PDB file of C-alpha atoms in Angstrom:
ATOM      1  CA  UNK A   1      16.305  -6.864 161.477  1.00 39.00           C
ATOM      2  CA  UNK A   2      16.135  -3.948 163.871  1.00 43.00           C
ATOM      3  CA  UNK A   3      16.130  -0.447 162.457  1.00 44.00           C
ATOM      4  CA  UNK A   4      15.862   2.909 164.133  1.00 49.00           C
ATOM      5  CA  UNK A   5      14.947   6.362 162.923  1.00 73.00           C
ATOM      6  CA  UNK A   6      17.671   7.883 165.112  1.00 90.00           C
ATOM      7  CA  UNK A   7      20.590   8.696 162.783  1.00 94.00           C
ATOM      8  CA  UNK A   8      23.048   9.160 165.656  1.00 94.00           C
ATOM      9  CA  UNK A   9      22.265   5.714 167.094  1.00 95.00           C
ATOM     10  CA  UNK A  10      22.489   4.183 163.610  1.00 96.00           C
ATOM     11  CA  UNK A  11      25.919   5.732 162.995  1.00 97.00           C
ATOM     12  CA  UNK A  12      27.092   4.527 166.424  1.00 97.00           C
ATOM     13  CA  UNK A  13      25.868   1.006 165.621  1.00 98.00           C
ATOM     14  CA  UNK A  14      27.519   1.106 162.182  1.00 98.00           C
ATOM     15  CA  UNK A  15      30.937   1.925 163.677  1.00 98.00           C
ATOM     16  CA  UNK A  16      30.684  -0.395 166.663  1.00 98.00           C
ATOM     17  CA  UNK A  17      29.787  -3.251 164.300  1.00 98.00           C
ATOM     18  CA  UNK A  18      32.623  -2.364 161.901  1.00 98.00           C
ATOM     19  CA  UNK A  19      35.155  -2.277 164.722  1.00 97.00           C
ATOM     20  CA  UNK A  20      33.883  -5.672 165.950  1.00 97.00           C
ATOM     21  CA  UNK A  21      33.782  -7.167 162.393  1.00 97.00           C
ATOM     22  CA  UNK A  22      30.140  -7.944 163.150  1.00 97.00           C
ATOM     23  CA  UNK A  23      29.007  -7.743 159.525  1.00 97.00           C
ATOM     24  CA  UNK A  24      25.505  -9.022 160.250  1.00 97.00           C
ATOM     25  CA  UNK A  25      24.813  -6.082 162.573  1.00 98.00           C
ATOM     26  CA  UNK A  26      26.641  -3.752 160.189  1.00 98.00           C
ATOM     27  CA  UNK A  27      24.303  -4.908 157.398  1.00 98.00           C
ATOM     28  CA  UNK A  28      21.213  -3.961 159.436  1.00 98.00           C
ATOM     29  CA  UNK A  29      22.230  -0.287 159.268  1.00 98.00           C
ATOM     30  CA  UNK A  30      22.339  -0.233 155.438  1.00 98.00           C
ATOM     31  CA  UNK A  31      19.667   0.244 152.784  1.00 98.00           C
ATOM     32  CA  UNK A  32      19.785  -2.362 149.987  1.00 98.00           C
ATOM     33  CA  UNK A  33      20.555   0.350 147.438  1.00 98.00           C
ATOM     34  CA  UNK A  34      23.229   2.067 149.531  1.00 98.00           C
ATOM     35  CA  UNK A  35      25.659   4.170 147.512  1.00 98.00           C
ATOM     36  CA  UNK A  36      29.251   4.423 148.749  1.00 98.00           C
ATOM     37  CA  UNK A  37      31.306   7.316 147.406  1.00 98.00           C
ATOM     38  CA  UNK A  38      35.027   8.105 147.697  1.00 97.00           C
ATOM     39  CA  UNK A  39      35.565  11.530 146.121  1.00 96.00           C
ATOM     40  CA  UNK A  40      39.359  11.432 146.546  1.00 96.00           C
ATOM     41  CA  UNK A  41      39.730   8.374 144.288  1.00 96.00           C
ATOM     42  CA  UNK A  42      36.531   9.073 142.344  1.00 96.00           C
ATOM     43  CA  UNK A  43      35.260   5.586 143.189  1.00 97.00           C
ATOM     44  CA  UNK A  44      31.595   4.710 143.647  1.00 98.00           C
ATOM     45  CA  UNK A  45      30.102   1.443 144.853  1.00 97.00           C
ATOM     46  CA  UNK A  46      26.434   0.503 144.430  1.00 97.00           C
ATOM     47  CA  UNK A  47      24.427  -1.752 146.737  1.00 98.00           C
ATOM     48  CA  UNK A  48      24.649  -3.357 150.135  1.00 98.00           C
ATOM     49  CA  UNK A  49      26.153  -6.640 148.932  1.00 97.00           C
ATOM     50  CA  UNK A  50      29.128  -5.013 147.211  1.00 97.00           C
ATOM     51  CA  UNK A  51      29.700  -2.708 150.168  1.00 98.00           C
ATOM     52  CA  UNK A  52      29.628  -5.625 152.619  1.00 97.00           C
ATOM     53  CA  UNK A  53      32.101  -7.552 150.448  1.00 96.00           C
ATOM     54  CA  UNK A  54      34.362  -4.505 150.282  1.00 95.00           C
ATOM     55  CA  UNK A  55      34.348  -4.191 154.081  1.00 95.00           C
ATOM     56  CA  UNK A  56      34.713  -7.919 154.773  1.00 93.00           C
ATOM     57  CA  UNK A  57      37.681  -8.124 152.386  1.00 91.00           C
ATOM     58  CA  UNK A  58      39.373  -4.882 153.458  1.00 90.00           C
ATOM     59  CA  UNK A  59      42.916  -5.817 154.440  1.00 88.00           C
ATOM     60  CA  UNK A  60      44.752  -4.882 157.628  1.00 88.00           C
ATOM     61  CA  UNK A  61      44.170  -5.187 161.335  1.00 91.00           C
ATOM     62  CA  UNK A  62      42.420  -1.823 161.650  1.00 95.00           C
ATOM     63  CA  UNK A  63      40.465  -0.538 164.629  1.00 97.00           C
ATOM     64  CA  UNK A  64      38.132   2.462 164.548  1.00 97.00           C
ATOM     65  CA  UNK A  65      37.082   4.913 167.254  1.00 97.00           C
ATOM     66  CA  UNK A  66      34.372   7.546 166.764  1.00 98.00           C
ATOM     67  CA  UNK A  67      35.497  11.063 167.681  1.00 97.00           C
ATOM     68  CA  UNK A  68      32.373  13.038 166.850  1.00 96.00           C
ATOM     69  CA  UNK A  69      28.931  12.532 165.330  1.00 97.00           C
ATOM     70  CA  UNK A  70      26.798  15.372 163.990  1.00 96.00           C
ATOM     71  CA  UNK A  71      23.214  14.271 163.289  1.00 94.00           C
ATOM     72  CA  UNK A  72      20.946  16.588 161.371  1.00 89.00           C
ATOM     73  CA  UNK A  73      17.759  17.982 162.885  1.00 78.00           C
ATOM     74  CA  UNK A  74      15.563  16.504 160.181  1.00 83.00           C
ATOM     75  CA  UNK A  75      16.996  12.975 160.507  1.00 86.00           C
ATOM     76  CA  UNK A  76      18.038  12.721 156.875  1.00 92.00           C
ATOM     77  CA  UNK A  77      21.800  13.146 157.228  1.00 95.00           C
ATOM     78  CA  UNK A  78      24.731  12.881 159.602  1.00 97.00           C
ATOM     79  CA  UNK A  79      28.486  13.404 159.629  1.00 98.00           C
ATOM     80  CA  UNK A  80      31.169  11.671 161.682  1.00 98.00           C
ATOM     81  CA  UNK A  81      34.861  11.974 162.436  1.00 98.00           C
ATOM     82  CA  UNK A  82      36.731   8.805 163.282  1.00 98.00           C
ATOM     83  CA  UNK A  83      40.265   7.806 164.142  1.00 97.00           C
ATOM     84  CA  UNK A  84      41.523   4.571 162.591  1.00 97.00           C
ATOM     85  CA  UNK A  85      44.525   2.769 164.007  1.00 96.00           C
ATOM     86  CA  UNK A  86      46.424   0.241 161.907  1.00 93.00           C
ATOM     87  CA  UNK A  87      49.300  -1.053 164.016  1.00 90.00           C
ATOM     88  CA  UNK A  88      51.241   2.049 165.105  1.00 91.00           C
ATOM     89  CA  UNK A  89      49.677   4.265 162.454  1.00 92.00           C
ATOM     90  CA  UNK A  90      46.753   6.617 163.173  1.00 93.00           C
ATOM     91  CA  UNK A  91      44.512   7.839 160.353  1.00 94.00           C
ATOM     92  CA  UNK A  92      41.770  10.435 160.492  1.00 95.00           C
ATOM     93  CA  UNK A  93      38.635   9.794 158.514  1.00 98.00           C
ATOM     94  CA  UNK A  94      35.511  11.839 157.863  1.00 98.00           C
ATOM     95  CA  UNK A  95      32.180  10.382 156.804  1.00 98.00           C
ATOM     96  CA  UNK A  96      28.901  11.832 155.570  1.00 98.00           C
ATOM     97  CA  UNK A  97      25.727   9.751 155.746  1.00 98.00           C
ATOM     98  CA  UNK A  98      22.268  10.098 154.244  1.00 97.00           C
ATOM     99  CA  UNK A  99      19.281   8.067 155.450  1.00 97.00           C
ATOM    100  CA  UNK A 100      16.162   6.750 153.763  1.00 96.00           C
ATOM    101  CA  UNK A 101      12.622   7.070 155.131  1.00 93.00           C
ATOM    102  CA  UNK A 102      13.134   3.910 157.248  1.00 94.00           C
ATOM    103  CA  UNK A 103      16.233   5.384 158.894  1.00 95.00           C
ATOM    104  CA  UNK A 104      18.630   3.090 156.991  1.00 97.00           C
ATOM    105  CA  UNK A 105      21.874   4.452 155.567  1.00 98.00           C
ATOM    106  CA  UNK A 106      21.304   5.198 151.882  1.00 98.00           C
ATOM    107  CA  UNK A 107      24.518   7.092 151.134  1.00 98.00           C
ATOM    108  CA  UNK A 108      28.040   7.181 152.568  1.00 98.00           C
ATOM    109  CA  UNK A 109      30.781   9.561 151.456  1.00 98.00           C
ATOM    110  CA  UNK A 110      34.210   8.940 152.975  1.00 98.00           C
ATOM    111  CA  UNK A 111      37.241  11.217 153.119  1.00 98.00           C
ATOM    112  CA  UNK A 112      40.714  10.111 154.192  1.00 97.00           C
ATOM    113  CA  UNK A 113      42.773  13.238 154.897  1.00 97.00           C
ATOM    114  CA  UNK A 114      46.518  12.611 155.142  1.00 95.00           C
ATOM    115  CA  UNK A 115      49.039  14.523 157.294  1.00 94.00           C
ATOM    116  CA  UNK A 116      51.013  17.249 155.484  1.00 94.00           C
ATOM    117  CA  UNK A 117      53.520  19.960 156.306  1.00 94.00           C
ATOM    118  CA  UNK A 118      52.011  23.450 156.692  1.00 93.00           C
ATOM    119  CA  UNK A 119      53.079  26.124 154.216  1.00 89.00           C
ATOM    120  CA  UNK A 120      55.532  28.728 155.521  1.00 89.00           C
ATOM    121  CA  UNK A 121      54.365  32.179 156.591  1.00 89.00           C
ATOM    122  CA  UNK A 122      51.784  31.566 159.290  1.00 91.00           C
ATOM    123  CA  UNK A 123      54.054  30.496 162.153  1.00 92.00           C
ATOM    124  CA  UNK A 124      53.243  33.748 164.019  1.00 92.00           C
ATOM    125  CA  UNK A 125      49.553  32.776 164.169  1.00 94.00           C
ATOM    126  CA  UNK A 126      49.657  29.086 165.090  1.00 94.00           C
ATOM    127  CA  UNK A 127      50.828  26.571 167.651  1.00 95.00           C
ATOM    128  CA  UNK A 128      51.903  23.080 166.575  1.00 95.00           C
ATOM    129  CA  UNK A 129      50.873  20.027 168.593  1.00 94.00           C
TER     130      UNK A 129
ATOM    131  CA  UNK B   1      26.519  42.592 165.515  1.00 39.00           C
ATOM    132  CA  UNK B   2      23.828  40.151 164.474  1.00 43.00           C
ATOM    133  CA  UNK B   3      23.964  36.623 165.795  1.00 44.00           C
ATOM    134  CA  UNK B   4      21.627  33.731 165.341  1.00 48.00           C
ATOM    135  CA  UNK B   5      21.085  30.514 167.231  1.00 73.00           C
ATOM    136  CA  UNK B   6      20.572  28.656 163.939  1.00 90.00           C
ATOM    137  CA  UNK B   7      23.852  26.804 163.237  1.00 94.00           C
ATOM    138  CA  UNK B   8      22.952  26.100 159.609  1.00 94.00           C
ATOM    139  CA  UNK B   9      22.298  29.772 158.890  1.00 95.00           C
ATOM    140  CA  UNK B  10      25.515  30.731 160.692  1.00 96.00           C
ATOM    141  CA  UNK B  11      27.568  28.274 158.637  1.00 97.00           C
ATOM    142  CA  UNK B  12      25.943  29.549 155.435  1.00 97.00           C
ATOM    143  CA  UNK B  13      26.778  33.135 156.439  1.00 98.00           C
ATOM    144  CA  UNK B  14      30.357  32.159 157.326  1.00 98.00           C
ATOM    145  CA  UNK B  15      30.995  30.648 153.875  1.00 98.00           C
ATOM    146  CA  UNK B  16      29.160  33.336 151.905  1.00 98.00           C
ATOM    147  CA  UNK B  17      31.211  35.995 153.716  1.00 98.00           C
ATOM    148  CA  UNK B  18      34.475  34.078 153.156  1.00 98.00           C
ATOM    149  CA  UNK B  19      33.752  33.690 149.444  1.00 97.00           C
ATOM    150  CA  UNK B  20      32.971  37.427 149.218  1.00 97.00           C
ATOM    151  CA  UNK B  21      36.035  38.433 151.330  1.00 97.00           C
ATOM    152  CA  UNK B  22      33.540  40.255 153.552  1.00 97.00           C
ATOM    153  CA  UNK B  23      35.609  39.888 156.725  1.00 97.00           C
ATOM    154  CA  UNK B  24      33.342  42.126 158.794  1.00 97.00           C
ATOM    155  CA  UNK B  25      30.382  39.811 158.258  1.00 98.00           C
ATOM    156  CA  UNK B  26      32.659  36.784 158.632  1.00 98.00           C
ATOM    157  CA  UNK B  27      33.754  38.134 162.036  1.00 98.00           C
ATOM    158  CA  UNK B  28      30.135  38.330 163.240  1.00 98.00           C
ATOM    159  CA  UNK B  29      29.881  34.514 163.045  1.00 98.00           C
ATOM    160  CA  UNK B  30      32.874  33.942 165.364  1.00 98.00           C
ATOM    161  CA  UNK B  31      33.238  33.848 169.148  1.00 98.00           C
ATOM    162  CA  UNK B  32      36.138  35.955 170.473  1.00 98.00           C
ATOM    163  CA  UNK B  33      37.836  32.823 171.823  1.00 98.00           C
ATOM    164  CA  UNK B  34      37.326  30.750 168.676  1.00 98.00           C
ATOM    165  CA  UNK B  35      39.746  27.824 168.348  1.00 98.00           C
ATOM    166  CA  UNK B  36      40.813  26.797 164.838  1.00 98.00           C
ATOM    167  CA  UNK B  37      42.277  23.321 164.478  1.00 98.00           C
ATOM    168  CA  UNK B  38      44.014  21.618 161.536  1.00 97.00           C
ATOM    169  CA  UNK B  39      44.629  17.986 162.549  1.00 96.00           C
ATOM    170  CA  UNK B  40      46.536  17.148 159.362  1.00 96.00           C
ATOM    171  CA  UNK B  41      49.298  19.671 160.094  1.00 96.00           C
ATOM    172  CA  UNK B  42      48.747  19.601 163.860  1.00 96.00           C
ATOM    173  CA  UNK B  43      48.271  23.375 163.857  1.00 97.00           C
ATOM    174  CA  UNK B  44      46.029  25.247 166.277  1.00 98.00           C
ATOM    175  CA  UNK B  45      45.086  28.921 166.256  1.00 97.00           C
ATOM    176  CA  UNK B  46      43.516  30.724 169.197  1.00 97.00           C
ATOM    177  CA  UNK B  47      41.188  33.710 169.029  1.00 98.00           C
ATOM    178  CA  UNK B  48      39.125  35.624 166.522  1.00 98.00           C
ATOM    179  CA  UNK B  49      41.794  38.226 165.703  1.00 97.00           C
ATOM    180  CA  UNK B  50      44.421  35.644 164.694  1.00 97.00           C
ATOM    181  CA  UNK B  51      41.872  33.678 162.703  1.00 98.00           C
ATOM    182  CA  UNK B  52      40.716  36.814 160.852  1.00 97.00           C
ATOM    183  CA  UNK B  53      44.342  37.710 160.070  1.00 96.00           C
ATOM    184  CA  UNK B  54      44.975  34.180 158.821  1.00 95.00           C
ATOM    185  CA  UNK B  55      41.970  34.365 156.490  1.00 95.00           C
ATOM    186  CA  UNK B  56      42.643  37.917 155.308  1.00 93.00           C
ATOM    187  CA  UNK B  57      46.253  37.024 154.492  1.00 91.00           C
ATOM    188  CA  UNK B  58      45.559  33.611 152.944  1.00 90.00           C
ATOM    189  CA  UNK B  59      47.117  33.704 149.465  1.00 88.00           C
ATOM    190  CA  UNK B  60      45.489  32.716 146.188  1.00 88.00           C
ATOM    191  CA  UNK B  61      42.384  33.659 144.265  1.00 91.00           C
ATOM    192  CA  UNK B  62      40.214  30.945 145.836  1.00 95.00           C
ATOM    193  CA  UNK B  63      36.446  30.616 145.642  1.00 97.00           C
ATOM    194  CA  UNK B  64      34.371  28.360 147.865  1.00 97.00           C
ATOM    195  CA  UNK B  65      31.024  26.639 147.289  1.00 97.00           C
ATOM    196  CA  UNK B  66      29.133  24.785 150.028  1.00 98.00           C
ATOM    197  CA  UNK B  67      28.151  21.239 149.009  1.00 97.00           C
ATOM    198  CA  UNK B  68      26.443  20.062 152.194  1.00 96.00           C
ATOM    199  CA  UNK B  69      25.730  21.276 155.731  1.00 97.00           C
ATOM    200  CA  UNK B  70      24.768  18.948 158.579  1.00 96.00           C
ATOM    201  CA  UNK B  71      23.510  20.849 161.639  1.00 94.00           C
ATOM    202  CA  UNK B  72      23.057  18.968 164.868  1.00 89.00           C
ATOM    203  CA  UNK B  73      19.667  18.669 166.543  1.00 78.00           C
ATOM    204  CA  UNK B  74      20.866  20.334 169.733  1.00 83.00           C
ATOM    205  CA  UNK B  75      22.375  23.361 167.969  1.00 86.00           C
ATOM    206  CA  UNK B  76      25.850  22.878 169.429  1.00 92.00           C
ATOM    207  CA  UNK B  77      27.656  21.522 166.377  1.00 96.00           C
ATOM    208  CA  UNK B  78      27.610  21.299 162.594  1.00 97.00           C
ATOM    209  CA  UNK B  79      29.633  19.815 159.758  1.00 98.00           C
ATOM    210  CA  UNK B  80      30.078  21.030 156.189  1.00 98.00           C
ATOM    211  CA  UNK B  81      31.554  19.875 152.919  1.00 98.00           C
ATOM    212  CA  UNK B  82      32.840  22.507 150.551  1.00 98.00           C
ATOM    213  CA  UNK B  83      34.512  22.647 147.165  1.00 97.00           C
ATOM    214  CA  UNK B  84      37.292  25.191 146.760  1.00 97.00           C
ATOM    215  CA  UNK B  85      38.431  26.304 143.339  1.00 96.00           C
ATOM    216  CA  UNK B  86      41.826  27.936 142.877  1.00 93.00           C
ATOM    217  CA  UNK B  87      42.226  28.705 139.179  1.00 90.00           C
ATOM    218  CA  UNK B  88      41.706  25.356 137.402  1.00 91.00           C
ATOM    219  CA  UNK B  89      42.238  23.306 140.555  1.00 92.00           C
ATOM    220  CA  UNK B  90      39.361  21.929 142.636  1.00 93.00           C
ATOM    221  CA  UNK B  91      39.889  20.987 146.287  1.00 94.00           C
ATOM    222  CA  UNK B  92      37.503  19.247 148.636  1.00 95.00           C
ATOM    223  CA  UNK B  93      37.363  20.434 152.206  1.00 98.00           C
ATOM    224  CA  UNK B  94      35.492  19.220 155.275  1.00 98.00           C
ATOM    225  CA  UNK B  95      34.747  21.376 158.311  1.00 98.00           C
ATOM    226  CA  UNK B  96      33.406  20.693 161.782  1.00 98.00           C
ATOM    227  CA  UNK B  97      31.972  23.534 163.850  1.00 98.00           C
ATOM    228  CA  UNK B  98      31.019  23.938 167.497  1.00 97.00           C
ATOM    229  CA  UNK B  99      28.893  26.821 168.776  1.00 97.00           C
ATOM    230  CA  UNK B 100      28.719  28.670 172.050  1.00 96.00           C
ATOM    231  CA  UNK B 101      25.516  29.487 173.960  1.00 93.00           C
ATOM    232  CA  UNK B 102      25.020  32.638 171.853  1.00 94.00           C
ATOM    233  CA  UNK B 103      25.184  30.626 168.623  1.00 95.00           C
ATOM    234  CA  UNK B 104      28.639  31.939 167.678  1.00 97.00           C
ATOM    235  CA  UNK B 105      31.271  29.596 166.242  1.00 98.00           C
ATOM    236  CA  UNK B 106      33.576  28.560 169.088  1.00 98.00           C
ATOM    237  CA  UNK B 107      35.524  25.804 167.328  1.00 98.00           C
ATOM    238  CA  UNK B 108      36.445  24.981 163.728  1.00 98.00           C
ATOM    239  CA  UNK B 109      38.265  21.833 162.629  1.00 98.00           C
ATOM    240  CA  UNK B 110      39.263  21.717 158.964  1.00 98.00           C
ATOM    241  CA  UNK B 111      40.313  18.753 156.840  1.00 98.00           C
ATOM    242  CA  UNK B 112      41.794  19.033 153.356  1.00 97.00           C
ATOM    243  CA  UNK B 113      41.629  15.583 151.741  1.00 97.00           C
ATOM    244  CA  UNK B 114      43.787  15.230 148.622  1.00 95.00           C
ATOM    245  CA  UNK B 115      43.095  13.013 145.586  1.00 94.00           C
ATOM    246  CA  UNK B 116      44.907   9.658 145.557  1.00 94.00           C
ATOM    247  CA  UNK B 117      45.027   6.503 143.463  1.00 94.00           C
ATOM    248  CA  UNK B 118      42.919   3.623 144.824  1.00 93.00           C
ATOM    249  CA  UNK B 119      44.736   0.461 145.905  1.00 89.00           C
ATOM    250  CA  UNK B 120      44.490  -2.502 143.534  1.00 89.00           C
ATOM    251  CA  UNK B 121      42.084  -5.374 144.200  1.00 89.00           C
ATOM    252  CA  UNK B 122      38.669  -3.765 144.421  1.00 91.00           C
ATOM    253  CA  UNK B 123      38.058  -2.960 140.745  1.00 92.00           C
ATOM    254  CA  UNK B 124      35.307  -5.612 140.605  1.00 92.00           C
ATOM    255  CA  UNK B 125      33.290  -3.688 143.218  1.00 94.00           C
ATOM    256  CA  UNK B 126      33.608  -0.071 142.099  1.00 94.00           C
ATOM    257  CA  UNK B 127      32.997   2.339 139.261  1.00 95.00           C
ATOM    258  CA  UNK B 128      35.376   5.265 138.657  1.00 95.00           C
ATOM    259  CA  UNK B 129      33.994   8.673 137.797  1.00 94.00           C
TER     260      UNK B 129
END
């Protein structure tokens, strides 16, 4: 098992492995006691084995591309924005990571923000794209 | 005008000023050409004056508390998680920041992820909270 104390490289490896369904490499980025948290559904998953099962079994022919990684100065946390594509559909996702002393991912918090229509009254300030 | 090249301190000042409706201090964190981006509504706002107007005019008696800040090693970007309360309602928000050479915020991308019900089939892996 290769590990690295570089959070940015670890997050890059995590996403490249996920996109490739290379779960063995994916597993090398995770601490055994990794905690996966989804605040929007108030779901929490404990441990590498459950999290690997969850990812292996996740349905759909999704692909993921990393848009931005922010890696903290002290090496203990990172954040990432990704763009998932599932067929014609594009989904934004945002992810926060914490790392243990060995540089393995010890915590993941995912957010899945959905498109919505803006409230009226600010058209004079914004452009739509 | 006080600026700082410490992105974490700038993000802390930005949110403390927003929560206090101290728009003069808030303005000191922003570059004149700041770009505000809302990918969920595909809205974009250009310039400090528009962004200050948008914030000054934003309706509702909201409060904001910072949950986590991730500040990049190279000082050019940061990410933050916040919890907004509007009356009894709690809303998560996620924010990505870029900074110019003077340490002022040059780009803000906001995400507002809403609660949703988890899909069936993963109950054996998760706890709800």
